[in-house]
Backbone as a chain_set.jsonl record, in Angstrom:
{"seq": "MSQSPLLRPSREEAEDAIRTLLRWAGEDPSREGLLDTPGRVVRSYEEFFAGYGEDPSSILSRTFSEVDDYDEIVLLRDIRFESHCEHHMVPIIGVAHVAYLPSKRVVGISKLARVVDAFSRRLQIQERLTAQIANTINDVLQPHGVAVILEAGHQCMTTRGVHRPGVSMVTSRMLGIFRTNSDTRRELMSMLNRPSVATAQL", "coords": {"N": [[6.573, -4.893, -21.414], [3.201, -5.078, -20.637], [1.473, -6.715, -17.982], [-1.153, -8.988, -18.393], [-4.474, -8.845, -16.995], [-5.531, -11.112, -14.409], [-7.601, -13.837, -15.213], [-10.62, -14.412, -13.776], [-11.821, -17.389, -12.397], [-14.964, -19.114, -12.966], [-17.82, -19.523, -10.754], [-18.655, -22.154, -10.871], [-16.347, -23.443, -11.754], [-14.714, -22.967, -9.55], [-16.052, -24.44, -7.573], [-15.745, -26.985, -8.641], [-13.015, -27.249, -8.311], [-12.843, -27.521, -5.551], [-14.087, -29.975, -5.228], [-12.172, -31.558, -6.452], [-10.051, -31.297, -4.618], [-11.238, -32.537, -2.408], [-11.417, -35.178, -3.345], [-8.678, -35.655, -3.652], [-7.921, -35.618, -0.982], [-8.924, -38.013, -0.205], [-11.615, -38.37, 0.001], [-15.121, -38.798, -0.891], [-16.741, -36.776, -2.963], [-19.391, -37.019, -3.698], [-20.851, -38.136, -1.686], [-23.496, -37.927, 0.776], [-23.049, -36.093, 2.927], [-21.178, -34.36, 1.905], [-22.131, -33.179, -0.363], [-23.027, -30.507, -0.578], [-20.796, -29.165, 0.169], [-18.752, -28.011, -1.61], [-20.071, -25.66, -2.589], [-20.512, -24.324, -0.188], [-17.889, -23.861, 0.673], [-16.921, -22.143, -1.342], [-18.613, -19.949, -0.952], [-17.764, -19.219, 1.598], [-15.16, -18.47, 1.018], [-15.658, -16.163, -0.43], [-16.327, -14.448, 1.622], [-14.046, -14.62, 3.318], [-12.065, -13.502, 1.68], [-12.909, -10.989, 0.938], [-11.649, -8.574, 0.937], [-10.253, -8.09, -1.412], [-12.002, -6.848, -3.062], [-12.276, -4.298, -2.102], [-11.342, -0.859, -1.689], [-8.982, 0.372, 0.234], [-8.004, 3.009, 0.525], [-10.096, 4.664, -0.323], [-11.904, 4.234, 1.706], [-11.005, 5.851, 3.73], [-11.514, 8.362, 2.792], [-13.452, 10.233, 3.55], [-13.261, 12.743, 5.779], [-13.001, 14.745, 8.828], [-12.844, 18.13, 9.727], [-13.555, 19.83, 11.765], [-12.46, 19.885, 14.647], [-11.708, 21.302, 16.826], [-8.988, 22.003, 17.004], [-7.736, 19.657, 17.895], [-4.948, 17.851, 18.822], [-3.73, 15.531, 19.739], [-2.87, 12.069, 20.436], [-4.757, 9.696, 18.609], [-6.179, 6.682, 19.228], [-7.158, 3.489, 18.333], [-7.791, 0.532, 19.711], [-7.284, -3.049, 20.102], [-8.577, -4.198, 17.831], [-10.155, -6.75, 16.451], [-9.001, -9.046, 14.038], [-9.156, -11.161, 11.158], [-7.302, -13.119, 9.06], [-5.622, -14.759, 6.291], [-2.929, -16.935, 5.888], [-0.649, -16.598, 3.274], [1.014, -18.602, 2.492], [0.112, -21.127, 3.325], [-2.595, -20.94, 3.365], [-4.172, -20.905, 5.697], [-5.839, -19.846, 8.76], [-4.981, -16.628, 10.177], [-5.271, -15.123, 13.163], [-5.985, -12.375, 15.156], [-5.318, -9.284, 16.955], [-5.424, -5.8, 16.256], [-3.791, -2.714, 16.84], [-4.27, 0.597, 16.238], [-2.987, 3.75, 15.676], [-2.878, 7.32, 15.32], [-1.545, 10.622, 14.894], [-3.215, 13.43, 14.496], [-2.959, 15.926, 11.915], [-4.461, 18.03, 10.614], [-6.967, 16.997, 10.137], [-9.421, 14.514, 11.078], [-10.567, 11.097, 11.069], [-13.52, 9.055, 10.954], [-13.78, 6.632, 13.545], [-14.628, 4.05, 12.95], [-13.788, 3.738, 10.39], [-11.085, 3.228, 10.55], [-11.049, 0.623, 11.545], [-12.254, -0.618, 9.39], [-10.326, -0.327, 7.403], [-8.353, -2.022, 8.395], [-9.765, -4.436, 8.12], [-10.114, -4.512, 5.318], [-7.545, -4.951, 4.307], [-6.791, -7.235, 5.723], [-8.519, -9.223, 4.917], [-7.468, -10.775, 2.814], [-5.065, -12.842, 1.122], [-2.211, -13.062, 3.09], [0.914, -11.985, 4.631], [1.961, -11.314, 7.924], [3.748, -9.216, 8.342], [3.64, -7.654, 5.978], [0.927, -6.96, 6.002], [0.803, -5.317, 8.283], [2.397, -3.153, 7.447], [0.938, -2.257, 5.191], [-1.48, -1.289, 6.285], [-0.556, 0.832, 7.927], [0.853, 2.459, 6.056], [-1.176, 3.221, 4.268], [-2.964, 4.721, 5.867], [-1.231, 6.764, 6.553], [-0.634, 7.886, 4.018], [-3.142, 8.79, 3.089], [-4.409, 10.337, 5.167], [-2.339, 11.969, 5.956], [-1.082, 12.555, 8.54], [0.664, 13.691, 11.56], [1.948, 11.472, 12.439], [1.896, 7.843, 12.375], [1.02, 4.789, 13.898], [1.058, 1.303, 13.939], [0.285, -1.725, 15.386], [0.341, -5.177, 15.42], [-0.829, -8.2, 16.767], [-0.84, -11.64, 16.628], [-2.03, -15.03, 16.238], [-0.841, -17.771, 14.354], [-2.133, -20.22, 12.398], [-0.742, -21.776, 10.652], [1.465, -22.372, 12.017], [0.607, -23.326, 14.459], [-1.151, -25.489, 14.06], [0.007, -27.163, 12.279], [3.143, -28.286, 10.844], [5.571, -27.134, 12.993], [3.898, -27.257, 15.18], [3.151, -25.471, 17.502], [1.211, -24.412, 19.722], [-0.313, -21.508, 21.24], [1.592, -19.616, 20.719], [2.329, -16.315, 19.784], [2.65, -13.749, 17.311], [4.178, -10.61, 16.999], [4.048, -7.576, 15.324], [5.115, -4.356, 14.16], [4.68, -1.026, 12.884], [6.016, 2.091, 12.708], [5.547, 5.417, 11.905], [6.505, 8.743, 10.953], [6.158, 11.007, 13.633], [5.919, 9.078, 15.6], [7.975, 7.414, 15.051], [10.23, 9.021, 15.188], [10.192, 10.426, 17.571], [10.812, 9.693, 20.79], [9.421, 10.194, 23.147], [6.746, 10.514, 22.343], [6.294, 7.965, 21.374], [6.565, 6.485, 23.737], [4.362, 7.488, 25.118], [2.292, 6.425, 23.609], [2.711, 3.663, 24.086], [2.153, 3.608, 26.787], [-0.574, 4.208, 26.77], [-1.52, 1.914, 25.518], [-0.985, 0.018, 27.436], [-2.774, 0.453, 29.453], [-5.705, -0.623, 31.296], [-8.458, -1.935, 29.432], [-11.345, -0.073, 28.862], [-13.59, -0.911, 27.484], [-13.474, -3.704, 27.782], [-13.805, -3.883, 30.534], [-16.438, -3.153, 30.81], [-17.905, -5.255, 29.942]], "CA": [[5.307, -5.541, -21.777], [2.311, -5.065, -19.48], [0.937, -8.023, -17.612], [-2.607, -9.031, -18.556], [-5.161, -9.145, -15.732], [-5.868, -12.511, -14.193], [-8.972, -14.211, -15.537], [-11.208, -15.038, -12.592], [-12.631, -18.572, -12.723], [-16.386, -19.042, -12.63], [-18.195, -20.208, -9.505], [-18.696, -23.594, -11.151], [-14.966, -23.914, -11.79], [-14.218, -22.957, -8.177], [-16.644, -25.577, -6.875], [-15.088, -28.197, -9.164], [-11.689, -27.317, -7.681], [-13.05, -28.049, -4.201], [-14.348, -31.42, -5.379], [-10.875, -32.182, -6.725], [-9.321, -31.355, -3.344], [-11.87, -33.559, -1.579], [-10.974, -36.483, -3.851], [-7.255, -35.777, -3.341], [-7.812, -35.927, 0.444], [-9.388, -39.371, 0.02], [-13.048, -38.354, 0.228], [-16.034, -38.947, -2.015], [-17.558, -35.559, -2.986], [-20.795, -37.304, -3.994], [-21.593, -38.651, -0.532], [-24.518, -36.979, 1.211], [-22.544, -35.035, 3.805], [-20.27, -33.464, 1.184], [-22.745, -32.688, -1.6], [-23.109, -29.044, -0.579], [-19.548, -28.594, 0.668], [-18.099, -27.089, -2.548], [-20.762, -24.376, -2.583], [-20.272, -23.66, 1.1], [-16.504, -23.397, 0.706], [-16.812, -20.982, -2.226], [-19.258, -18.81, -0.276], [-16.902, -18.797, 2.702], [-14.028, -17.761, 0.415], [-16.131, -14.818, -0.765], [-16.243, -13.664, 2.855], [-12.654, -14.578, 3.777], [-11.209, -12.707, 0.797], [-13.682, -9.833, 0.464], [-10.789, -7.404, 0.874], [-9.797, -7.826, -2.773], [-12.997, -5.991, -3.712], [-12.37, -3.023, -1.403], [-10.256, 0.104, -1.85], [-8.758, 0.937, 1.573], [-7.813, 4.459, 0.482], [-11.398, 5.334, -0.42], [-12.56, 4.122, 3.009], [-10.54, 6.969, 4.551], [-11.625, 9.607, 2.043], [-14.303, 11.202, 4.241], [-12.642, 13.163, 7.033], [-13.643, 15.859, 9.521], [-11.878, 19.164, 10.104], [-14.028, 20.569, 12.944], [-11.989, 19.097, 15.787], [-11.238, 22.256, 17.85], [-7.52, 21.942, 17.073], [-7.27, 18.467, 18.61], [-3.63, 17.468, 18.286], [-3.181, 14.452, 20.555], [-2.957, 10.74, 19.823], [-6.018, 8.971, 18.44], [-5.833, 5.259, 19.27], [-8.198, 2.467, 18.332], [-7.057, -0.655, 20.116], [-7.973, -4.345, 20.184], [-9.418, -4.46, 16.658], [-9.986, -8.158, 16.056], [-8.943, -9.274, 12.596], [-8.972, -12.532, 10.685], [-6.681, -13.146, 7.748], [-5.175, -16.096, 5.908], [-1.527, -17.03, 5.497], [-0.545, -16.846, 1.844], [1.848, -19.773, 2.239], [-0.623, -22.367, 3.566], [-4.027, -20.619, 3.291], [-4.834, -21.189, 6.963], [-6.138, -18.57, 9.409], [-4.201, -15.776, 11.075], [-6.295, -14.462, 13.968], [-5.326, -11.535, 16.148], [-5.843, -7.947, 17.223], [-4.626, -4.686, 15.746], [-3.868, -1.421, 17.511], [-3.992, 1.601, 15.212], [-2.928, 5.099, 16.246], [-2.305, 8.382, 14.499], [-1.523, 11.956, 15.485], [-3.771, 14.241, 13.409], [-2.38, 17.238, 11.605], [-5.584, 18.964, 10.48], [-8.242, 16.313, 9.974], [-9.57, 13.191, 11.686], [-11.468, 10.209, 10.345], [-14.367, 8.267, 11.843], [-12.996, 5.503, 14.059], [-15.007, 2.808, 12.278], [-13.029, 3.645, 9.135], [-9.8, 2.595, 10.859], [-11.307, -0.814, 11.621], [-12.558, -1.098, 8.038], [-9.061, -0.445, 6.682], [-7.762, -3.273, 8.874], [-10.505, -5.53, 7.488], [-9.898, -4.539, 3.871], [-6.249, -5.561, 4.022], [-6.647, -8.558, 6.337], [-9.33, -10.202, 4.182], [-6.721, -11.142, 1.62], [-3.937, -13.698, 1.486], [-1.281, -12.115, 3.681], [1.87, -12.252, 5.692], [1.655, -10.296, 8.923], [4.62, -8.051, 8.177], [3.095, -6.814, 4.917], [-0.353, -6.452, 6.473], [1.093, -4.21, 9.184], [2.887, -2.021, 6.654], [-0.124, -1.749, 4.325], [-2.408, -0.495, 7.093], [0.105, 2.065, 8.341], [1.173, 3.291, 4.9], [-2.402, 3.783, 3.698], [-3.422, 5.789, 6.765], [-0.271, 7.862, 6.431], [-0.751, 8.513, 2.7], [-4.436, 9.438, 2.886], [-4.684, 11.348, 6.185], [-1.156, 12.819, 6.111], [-0.99, 13.02, 9.921], [2.035, 13.874, 12.041], [2.537, 10.155, 12.621], [1.014, 6.67, 12.396], [1.581, 3.595, 14.54], [0.216, 0.11, 13.819], [0.851, -2.894, 16.061], [-0.488, -6.36, 15.258], [-0.46, -9.408, 17.519], [-1.706, -12.677, 16.064], [-1.654, -16.438, 16.197], [-0.809, -18.28, 12.989], [-2.435, -21.647, 12.412], [0.278, -22.503, 9.9], [2.488, -22.761, 12.994], [0.019, -23.982, 15.624], [-1.889, -26.711, 13.726], [0.8, -27.966, 11.34], [4.564, -27.962, 10.941], [6.194, -27.287, 14.304], [2.839, -27.482, 16.183], [3.436, -24.69, 18.707], [0.05, -23.615, 20.137], [-0.081, -20.48, 22.249], [2.622, -18.678, 20.275], [1.801, -15.187, 19.025], [3.628, -12.942, 16.592], [3.917, -9.177, 17.129], [4.716, -6.738, 14.335], [4.757, -2.941, 14.303], [5.214, -0.049, 11.933], [5.944, 3.443, 13.246], [5.852, 6.424, 10.902], [6.445, 10.125, 11.41], [6.592, 11.35, 14.987], [6.023, 7.865, 16.404], [9.28, 6.824, 14.758], [11.336, 9.933, 15.472], [10.096, 11.036, 18.903], [10.695, 8.617, 21.774], [8.397, 10.557, 24.132], [5.445, 10.196, 21.747], [6.199, 6.506, 21.319], [6.311, 6.022, 25.114], [2.979, 7.833, 25.454], [1.455, 5.412, 22.954], [2.854, 2.401, 24.807], [1.436, 3.777, 28.055], [-2.006, 4.088, 26.467], [-1.805, 0.515, 25.206], [-0.845, -0.792, 28.651], [-3.868, 0.72, 30.382], [-6.828, -1.562, 31.17], [-9.446, -1.543, 28.449], [-12.646, 0.288, 29.385], [-14.579, -1.747, 26.804], [-13.448, -5.022, 28.421], [-14.318, -3.755, 31.892], [-17.884, -2.962, 30.767], [-18.559, -6.49, 29.518]], "C": [[4.426, -5.617, -20.541], [1.722, -6.441, -19.245], [-0.576, -8.0, -17.736], [-3.258, -9.381, -17.232], [-5.516, -10.615, -15.626], [-7.335, -12.749, -14.511], [-9.557, -14.963, -14.352], [-12.063, -16.235, -13.003], [-14.09, -18.348, -12.35], [-16.633, -19.739, -11.292], [-18.196, -21.724, -9.715], [-17.279, -24.181, -11.17], [-14.373, -23.965, -10.381], [-14.766, -24.146, -7.39], [-16.034, -26.894, -7.355], [-13.703, -28.37, -8.536], [-11.793, -27.876, -6.267], [-13.315, -29.549, -4.264], [-13.042, -32.166, -5.66], [-10.065, -32.325, -5.447], [-9.913, -32.416, -2.426], [-11.435, -34.951, -2.032], [-9.503, -36.715, -3.533], [-7.047, -36.149, -1.874], [-8.29, -37.338, 0.77], [-10.879, -39.471, 0.256], [-13.83, -38.571, -1.061], [-16.948, -37.728, -2.048], [-19.036, -35.815, -3.238], [-21.552, -37.863, -2.793], [-22.433, -37.532, 0.082], [-23.941, -35.804, 2.013], [-21.667, -34.014, 3.11], [-20.883, -32.844, -0.07], [-22.732, -31.159, -1.682], [-21.807, -28.37, -0.146], [-18.863, -27.658, -0.336], [-18.744, -25.706, -2.576], [-20.515, -23.604, -1.304], [-18.854, -23.088, 1.163], [-16.341, -22.145, -0.156], [-17.456, -19.758, -1.574], [-18.41, -18.307, 0.884], [-15.683, -18.043, 2.171], [-14.422, -16.345, 0.015], [-16.054, -13.894, 0.447], [-14.804, -13.517, 3.317], [-11.815, -13.577, 2.983], [-11.947, -11.523, 0.185], [-12.81, -8.593, 0.303], [-10.29, -7.081, -0.517], [-10.762, -6.908, -3.525], [-13.137, -4.628, -3.07], [-11.139, -2.164, -1.67], [-10.019, 0.773, -0.499], [-8.593, 2.452, 1.574], [-9.147, 5.188, 0.435], [-12.163, 5.269, 0.894], [-12.227, 5.336, 3.878], [-10.807, 8.332, 3.92], [-12.491, 10.658, 2.733], [-13.708, 11.501, 5.613], [-13.379, 14.363, 7.606], [-12.574, 16.851, 9.974], [-12.29, 19.934, 11.358], [-13.704, 19.768, 14.205], [-11.432, 19.98, 16.899], [-9.735, 22.117, 18.098], [-7.011, 20.768, 17.898], [-5.968, 17.99, 17.988], [-2.935, 16.435, 19.157], [-3.407, 13.114, 19.849], [-4.41, 10.254, 19.748], [-5.651, 7.493, 18.326], [-7.087, 4.409, 19.266], [-7.498, 1.139, 18.584], [-7.942, -1.897, 20.098], [-8.973, -4.564, 19.051], [-9.181, -5.912, 16.241], [-9.924, -8.255, 14.529], [-8.721, -10.754, 12.321], [-8.409, -12.455, 9.275], [-6.303, -14.582, 7.423], [-3.74, -16.028, 5.399], [-1.429, -17.377, 4.012], [0.291, -18.078, 1.509], [1.068, -21.082, 2.382], [-2.144, -22.178, 3.538], [-4.785, -21.072, 4.533], [-4.948, -19.889, 7.755], [-4.984, -17.953, 10.199], [-5.239, -14.972, 11.853], [-5.613, -13.638, 15.059], [-6.042, -10.229, 16.384], [-4.86, -6.919, 16.676], [-4.852, -3.467, 16.626], [-3.418, -0.377, 16.491], [-4.058, 2.985, 15.843], [-2.411, 6.079, 15.207], [-2.394, 9.699, 15.248], [-1.976, 12.926, 14.399], [-2.965, 15.51, 13.167], [-3.496, 18.269, 11.513], [-6.942, 18.275, 10.503], [-8.226, 14.973, 10.698], [-10.566, 12.399, 10.856], [-12.31, 9.443, 11.357], [-13.659, 6.985, 12.261], [-13.373, 4.183, 13.393], [-14.225, 2.621, 10.989], [-11.663, 3.002, 9.375], [-9.962, 1.081, 10.918], [-11.587, -1.388, 10.238], [-11.291, -1.218, 7.193], [-8.339, -1.727, 7.094], [-8.439, -4.462, 8.192], [-10.182, -5.653, 6.001], [-8.571, -5.194, 3.515], [-6.138, -6.978, 4.59], [-7.447, -9.619, 5.593], [-8.746, -10.459, 2.793], [-5.702, -12.186, 2.073], [-2.792, -12.796, 1.917], [-0.104, -12.802, 4.358], [1.733, -11.079, 6.648], [2.501, -9.031, 8.749], [4.068, -7.095, 7.111], [1.77, -6.194, 5.329], [-0.155, -5.23, 7.37], [1.499, -2.96, 8.406], [1.783, -1.423, 5.79], [-1.103, -0.863, 5.092], [-1.787, 0.858, 7.433], [0.349, 2.995, 7.154], [-0.06, 3.954, 4.311], [-2.937, 4.918, 4.56], [-2.519, 7.005, 6.639], [-0.454, 8.616, 5.107], [-2.04, 9.32, 2.557], [-4.659, 10.58, 3.884], [-3.556, 12.355, 6.345], [-1.063, 13.419, 7.525], [0.465, 13.277, 10.3], [2.728, 12.525, 12.236], [1.481, 9.067, 12.657], [1.751, 5.537, 13.094], [0.586, 2.455, 14.398], [0.959, -1.046, 14.466], [-0.138, -4.047, 15.916], [0.071, -7.499, 16.099], [-1.398, -10.517, 17.085], [-1.124, -14.065, 16.241], [-1.791, -16.949, 14.776], [-1.041, -19.786, 13.002], [-1.493, -22.456, 11.537], [1.402, -22.962, 10.822], [1.893, -23.574, 14.141], [-0.666, -25.306, 15.296], [-1.167, -27.594, 12.718], [2.273, -27.636, 11.592], [5.117, -28.214, 12.332], [5.188, -27.496, 15.428], [3.172, -26.79, 17.514], [2.233, -23.823, 19.07], [0.44, -22.598, 21.209], [0.971, -19.464, 21.875], [1.96, -17.555, 19.484], [2.948, -14.404, 18.405], [3.221, -11.476, 16.697], [4.728, -8.435, 16.079], [4.27, -5.293, 14.542], [5.342, -2.14, 13.154], [4.952, 1.334, 12.506], [6.376, 4.429, 12.166], [5.764, 7.821, 11.514], [6.928, 10.272, 12.831], [6.682, 10.126, 15.894], [7.371, 7.175, 16.197], [10.423, 7.7, 15.262], [11.342, 10.478, 16.89], [9.84, 9.944, 19.943], [9.63, 8.925, 22.821], [6.997, 10.22, 23.607], [5.24, 8.693, 21.681], [5.916, 5.941, 22.71], [4.882, 6.331, 25.535], [2.021, 6.815, 24.836], [1.519, 4.093, 23.713], [2.124, 2.447, 26.146], [-0.066, 3.631, 27.847], [-2.397, 2.634, 26.196], [-1.779, -0.37, 26.45], [-1.942, -0.543, 29.677], [-4.966, -0.325, 30.214], [-7.854, -1.041, 30.176], [-10.785, -1.254, 29.112], [-13.717, -0.613, 28.768], [-14.641, -3.131, 27.436], [-14.08, -4.955, 29.806], [-15.838, -3.643, 31.907], [-18.627, -4.234, 30.372], [-19.086, -7.268, 30.727]], "O": [[4.84, -6.153, -19.513], [1.504, -7.219, -20.174], [-1.221, -7.081, -17.231], [-2.686, -10.119, -16.43], [-5.771, -11.279, -16.63], [-8.201, -11.963, -14.129], [-9.056, -16.02, -13.968], [-12.933, -16.107, -13.864], [-14.407, -17.496, -11.52], [-15.771, -20.447, -10.772], [-17.783, -22.479, -8.835], [-17.046, -25.279, -10.664], [-13.624, -24.884, -10.05], [-14.036, -24.784, -6.631], [-15.832, -27.813, -6.561], [-13.27, -29.49, -8.264], [-10.919, -28.626, -5.833], [-12.812, -30.304, -3.432], [-12.834, -33.272, -5.163], [-9.454, -33.369, -5.217], [-9.174, -33.12, -1.737], [-11.121, -35.805, -1.204], [-9.11, -37.828, -3.185], [-6.125, -36.895, -1.543], [-8.09, -37.816, 1.887], [-11.375, -40.522, 0.662], [-13.28, -38.535, -2.162], [-17.862, -37.644, -1.227], [-19.858, -34.926, -3.018], [-22.767, -38.048, -2.865], [-22.124, -36.35, -0.07], [-24.317, -34.654, 1.789], [-21.429, -32.929, 3.642], [-20.225, -32.067, -0.762], [-22.456, -30.591, -2.739], [-21.728, -27.142, -0.101], [-18.424, -26.582, 0.067], [-18.043, -24.693, -2.584], [-20.331, -22.387, -1.323], [-18.645, -21.975, 1.645], [-15.689, -21.188, 0.262], [-16.908, -18.658, -1.638], [-18.344, -17.103, 1.129], [-15.223, -17.088, 2.796], [-13.609, -15.425, 0.111], [-15.753, -12.707, 0.316], [-14.376, -12.418, 3.671], [-10.959, -12.891, 3.542], [-11.655, -11.104, -0.935], [-13.195, -7.656, -0.397], [-9.937, -5.935, -0.797], [-10.383, -6.268, -4.507], [-14.027, -3.865, -3.445], [-10.036, -2.678, -1.855], [-10.783, 1.66, -0.118], [-9.001, 3.114, 2.529], [-9.312, 6.221, 1.084], [-12.98, 6.145, 1.177], [-13.058, 5.794, 4.663], [-10.374, 9.353, 4.455], [-12.287, 11.854, 2.524], [-13.656, 10.638, 6.489], [-14.265, 14.929, 6.965], [-11.543, 16.469, 10.526], [-11.462, 20.622, 11.956], [-14.556, 19.069, 14.753], [-10.766, 19.488, 17.81], [-9.275, 22.114, 19.239], [-5.962, 20.87, 18.535], [-5.892, 17.753, 16.783], [-1.713, 16.451, 19.303], [-4.053, 13.047, 18.803], [-5.177, 10.389, 20.701], [-4.901, 7.101, 17.432], [-7.974, 4.591, 20.101], [-6.705, 0.681, 17.761], [-9.17, -1.811, 20.08], [-10.08, -5.054, 19.277], [-8.111, -6.248, 15.732], [-10.706, -7.617, 13.825], [-8.173, -11.488, 13.143], [-8.979, -11.798, 8.404], [-6.617, -15.505, 8.175], [-3.391, -15.171, 4.587], [-2.052, -18.333, 3.549], [0.279, -18.546, 0.371], [1.325, -22.039, 1.652], [-2.892, -23.146, 3.672], [-5.909, -21.566, 4.435], [-4.238, -18.928, 7.464], [-4.151, -18.641, 10.79], [-6.007, -14.217, 11.256], [-4.766, -14.147, 15.794], [-7.22, -10.079, 16.058], [-3.649, -7.136, 16.639], [-5.963, -3.22, 17.095], [-2.316, -0.462, 15.95], [-5.057, 3.349, 16.464], [-1.619, 5.726, 14.333], [-3.229, 9.861, 16.137], [-1.214, 13.219, 13.478], [-2.376, 16.084, 14.083], [-3.491, 19.263, 12.239], [-7.95, 18.892, 10.847], [-7.171, 14.373, 10.906], [-11.309, 12.955, 10.047], [-11.873, 9.208, 12.484], [-13.016, 6.328, 11.443], [-12.535, 3.288, 13.279], [-14.018, 1.494, 10.539], [-11.142, 2.309, 8.501], [-9.121, 0.341, 10.408], [-11.2, -2.519, 9.945], [-11.191, -2.116, 6.357], [-7.782, -2.431, 6.253], [-7.764, -5.387, 7.74], [-9.998, -6.756, 5.486], [-8.485, -5.918, 2.522], [-5.465, -7.827, 4.006], [-7.091, -10.796, 5.632], [-9.425, -10.373, 1.769], [-5.504, -12.387, 3.271], [-2.433, -11.865, 1.196], [-0.115, -14.005, 4.62], [1.422, -9.966, 6.224], [2.028, -7.918, 8.981], [4.034, -5.881, 7.314], [1.515, -5.026, 5.037], [-0.861, -4.23, 7.233], [1.012, -1.86, 8.669], [1.697, -0.201, 5.667], [-1.506, 0.192, 4.601], [-2.415, 1.901, 7.249], [0.079, 4.192, 7.242], [-0.008, 5.113, 3.9], [-3.323, 5.964, 4.038], [-2.993, 8.141, 6.62], [-0.43, 9.847, 5.085], [-2.036, 10.405, 1.975], [-5.058, 11.675, 3.487], [-3.781, 13.47, 6.815], [-0.977, 14.636, 7.685], [1.375, 13.109, 9.488], [3.956, 12.447, 12.202], [0.312, 9.332, 12.935], [2.952, 5.35, 12.904], [-0.596, 2.618, 14.702], [2.114, -1.317, 14.139], [-1.314, -3.909, 16.251], [1.279, -7.73, 16.138], [-2.618, -10.365, 17.162], [0.085, -14.251, 16.374], [-2.741, -16.605, 14.073], [-0.238, -20.539, 13.555], [-1.438, -23.68, 11.652], [2.195, -23.831, 10.461], [2.576, -24.41, 14.733], [-0.759, -26.172, 16.166], [-1.669, -28.654, 12.344], [2.6, -26.81, 12.444], [5.137, -29.35, 12.806], [5.58, -27.876, 16.531], [3.441, -27.449, 18.518], [2.222, -22.63, 18.766], [1.385, -22.798, 21.972], [1.223, -18.533, 22.64], [1.126, -17.811, 18.616], [4.068, -14.402, 18.914], [2.053, -11.138, 16.506], [5.936, -8.634, 15.955], [3.174, -5.041, 15.041], [6.343, -2.515, 12.543], [3.805, 1.704, 12.758], [7.45, 4.286, 11.583], [5.031, 8.042, 12.479], [7.972, 9.737, 13.203], [7.445, 10.133, 16.859], [7.844, 6.443, 17.067], [11.453, 7.196, 15.708], [12.375, 10.944, 17.371], [8.766, 9.344, 19.964], [8.996, 8.004, 23.335], [6.164, 9.699, 24.347], [4.134, 8.203, 21.909], [5.113, 5.019, 22.849], [4.254, 5.533, 26.231], [1.055, 6.396, 25.473], [0.486, 3.471, 23.957], [1.549, 1.451, 26.584], [-0.751, 3.003, 28.654], [-3.47, 2.184, 26.596], [-2.471, -1.386, 26.51], [-2.028, -1.262, 30.673], [-5.149, -0.858, 29.12], [-8.088, 0.165, 30.093], [-11.307, -2.093, 29.846], [-14.648, -1.031, 29.457], [-15.727, -3.682, 27.612], [-14.806, -5.865, 30.205], [-16.471, -3.996, 32.902], [-19.854, -4.284, 30.461], [-19.67, -8.34, 30.564]]}, "num_chains": 1, "name": "protein.A"}
């Protein structure tokens, strides 16, 4: 039996839900400072979770073949991302490093950052986010290999629960030659350890 699609609540219903949470927290949603809060929260959710309306595979659909047989690592590093923990709905903020070794075609570098955004702007856990980015690039571009490394701070750990500020979580997914060839993996790590030119120019 197929599962029916979820019925999306209206904006009015979403705003009412925020008012309920405000009352549950002990606030009065009708006081002046909170009158517009439900609308603001709903609009912020539209931005936080915009990834549900994007197809990451289609982002990578336009590629370029005129690359003069370029067959070395392509690395886009320090891609800032913002996501939300699916367990507590609080922010996950970090950077992503995305690399691939082209086989025949390359993609515009902004598309790699957009794929990171499309998956991160959803309720996530970091392990799944890492795998989704890598798997999609691998499936669409079919390169010799893909490597994705994410480093992030989780506010579900730093602002609640165990309260451990300054702790970061690192996850990686290596596919193809990055997984099977230690020399290629070391070359990637060497590239990541070099000083950032973009930072030096600031």
